[in-house]
Each structure stands twice: as structure tokens, then as C-alpha cells.
Amino acid sequence: MTIHIGVLASGRGSNLQAIIDAIKSGYIKNAEIKVVISDKADAYALERARAAYIPAVYIDPTPYKGRREEYDKLIINTLIEHGVTPDNGLVLLAGYMRILSQPIIQLYKMRILNIHPSLLPAFPGLKAQKQALEYGVKYSGCTVHFADVEVDKGPIILQAVVPVYDDDTEESLSERILREEHRIYPEAVKLFVEGRLKIEGRRVKIL
Ligand code: GRF
């Protein structure tokens, strides 16, 4: 069965690109990105989608201020219209800056993945790399996890560690972490598509 992927992205879309490339090269088989959705009209992720002949949809959130569920209903409809269903779909959050509401998380239960630029549970939320630098950790990294109702808290699939150097800036650390993001996000998607992720409570076993 081919897994139909929908990607939600708000920004430059380098993780989206890593997944597009991993499918194209055959590293991830039996999966197709059916749609890329953004809450930002000028997200470069939408450009990347168009360049790869993937439908790119902008959904304006401004009329839905304070009505997150209604906005997410549009996201759900768009996913389903493009064949990303709760049966065969996989939703990837790739730099998506909005918090998902409960109905979409429930509908795609354990079928939504997120990438976060820290070793969770350390430094959840915004500016994780800056938080890591300010805290003074010697190692940071990135985490791919299932999305749950609580932000940055779902079961962890893969993590990668990078060193933090004395002369690091937010930019240099972010760049080092990003290289690992581009490696482990496609790997996690591959494991999902191959049906090799077994969830036992908070623990995700790789078969
Ligand atoms: C990445 O650092 C990711 O971990 C975080 O947002 C950033 C998105 O970058 N969730 P990009 O849009 O994939 O280039």
C-alpha cells in the first residue's frame, strides 16, 4: 500500500526538501507527497512543492483567529481531498508554526510526525537552539516524534546528537542541527512507511 503524505509547513521547507529528495532517490519507497499546505502565503516550502509538481495550498488563517478547530477543519478537508486519509495517510509537520487542535490529532492518531531542533524533553517550544545555548548544554540535537495534543511531547521515534562548541552562535548551532534533521526525518518517515514503528506507551520500538 502506498502511503499518502501531506506536509504542513510555514517556512523555508528544507525538511520538506529532504523528504522530497528521499522519495525521489528511492530511499523512501511506497510513499508519495500528495499535498503541501501552508499558513503563510509566501512560505518557500510552497515554492519547493510547486517545483516538484506537488500541489501547494495556502490556507489563510487570519479569518480564524481564536478558532483553531475551524481552521484545522480546512486542513483536514484539504488533506482528504488530496487523498491523505486517516487510513493510508501520514501528516508531516515540517516547520509548521501553528499548534494543531485536538480533532486533527485524534483523526490522524499516531499518523502525524514532527521534527524539533532539540533533544526533547529539553527545550520544547520556540527557539530551541537559542534555549540550548543559553542553558549551556554541551550537546544538543534534534528529535522526530509523533505529534500529540501536548506540544513537543508525543512518543519519540528518532533523535540525533550534535556537540555545542564554545564559539557557537544560534546560527552555527542551528546549521549543525539542521544537517541532522535532514538525515533523521527521512529515516523516520521510511520506518513509518515500512510499518516498522511499534508504539508501546511512550516508547517507540523499531522493528
Ligand atoms: C527546523 O529547525 C525544525 O526542526 C523546526 O522548524 C525548522 C524548520 O525548518 N520545527 P525548515 O522549514 O524545514 O527548513
PDB file of N, CA and C in Angstrom, residues 38 64 71 83 98 102 112 119 129 139 147 159 170-171 197:
ATOM      1  N   SER A  38       0.312  25.315   3.610  1.00  0.00           N
ATOM      2  CA  SER A  38       0.968  26.323   4.440  1.00  0.00           C
ATOM      3  C   SER A  38      -0.020  27.371   4.943  1.00  0.00           C
ATOM      4  N   TYR A  64      -9.632  33.083  10.997  1.00  0.00           N
ATOM      5  CA  TYR A  64      -9.928  32.043  12.007  1.00  0.00           C
ATOM      6  C   TYR A  64      -9.223  32.313  13.330  1.00  0.00           C
ATOM      7  N   TYR A  71     -10.136  26.282  11.604  1.00  0.00           N
ATOM      8  CA  TYR A  71      -9.035  26.351  10.643  1.00  0.00           C
ATOM      9  C   TYR A  71      -8.529  24.936  10.336  1.00  0.00           C
ATOM     10  N   GLY A  83      -6.278  12.963  -0.925  1.00  0.00           N
ATOM     11  CA  GLY A  83      -6.045  11.530  -0.722  1.00  0.00           C
ATOM     12  C   GLY A  83      -5.234  11.175   0.503  1.00  0.00           C
ATOM     13  N   ARG A  98       1.986  26.529  13.671  1.00  0.00           N
ATOM     14  CA  ARG A  98       0.716  26.597  14.403  1.00  0.00           C
ATOM     15  C   ARG A  98       0.545  25.330  15.242  1.00  0.00           C
ATOM     16  N   GLN A 102      -7.115  19.427  18.889  1.00  0.00           N
ATOM     17  CA  GLN A 102      -7.372  18.030  19.241  1.00  0.00           C
ATOM     18  C   GLN A 102      -8.023  17.208  18.116  1.00  0.00           C
ATOM     19  N   ILE A 112       0.786  11.483  12.635  1.00  0.00           N
ATOM     20  CA  ILE A 112       1.342  12.825  12.441  1.00  0.00           C
ATOM     21  C   ILE A 112       2.732  12.847  13.083  1.00  0.00           C
ATOM     22  N   LEU A 119      17.033  18.028  21.797  1.00  0.00           N
ATOM     23  CA  LEU A 119      16.848  16.671  22.322  1.00  0.00           C
ATOM     24  C   LEU A 119      15.711  16.733  23.330  1.00  0.00           C
ATOM     25  N   GLN A 129      17.177  26.165  19.743  1.00  0.00           N
ATOM     26  CA  GLN A 129      18.641  26.242  19.654  1.00  0.00           C
ATOM     27  C   GLN A 129      19.174  27.359  20.562  1.00  0.00           C
ATOM     28  N   TYR A 139      25.816  19.321  24.582  1.00  0.00           N
ATOM     29  CA  TYR A 139      25.273  18.589  23.438  1.00  0.00           C
ATOM     30  C   TYR A 139      23.820  18.990  23.240  1.00  0.00           C
ATOM     31  N   ALA A 147       3.150  13.517  16.863  1.00  0.00           N
ATOM     32  CA  ALA A 147       2.515  14.705  17.438  1.00  0.00           C
ATOM     33  C   ALA A 147       1.366  14.259  18.336  1.00  0.00           C
ATOM     34  N   GLN A 159      16.289  10.312  17.498  1.00  0.00           N
ATOM     35  CA  GLN A 159      16.995  11.520  17.917  1.00  0.00           C
ATOM     36  C   GLN A 159      18.415  11.476  17.368  1.00  0.00           C
ATOM     37  N   GLU A 170      23.737  31.077  17.593  1.00  0.00           N
ATOM     38  CA  GLU A 170      22.456  30.427  17.327  1.00  0.00           C
ATOM     39  C   GLU A 170      22.471  29.870  15.887  1.00  0.00           C
ATOM     40  N   GLU A 171      23.071  30.648  14.983  1.00  0.00           N
ATOM     41  CA  GLU A 171      23.098  30.250  13.570  1.00  0.00           C
ATOM     42  C   GLU A 171      23.956  29.003  13.358  1.00  0.00           C
ATOM     43  N   LEU A 197       7.444   0.898  13.023  1.00  0.00           N
ATOM     44  CA  LEU A 197       7.385   1.602  14.302  1.00  0.00           C
ATOM     45  C   LEU A 197       6.303   0.979  15.176  1.00  0.00           C
TER      46      LEU A 197
END
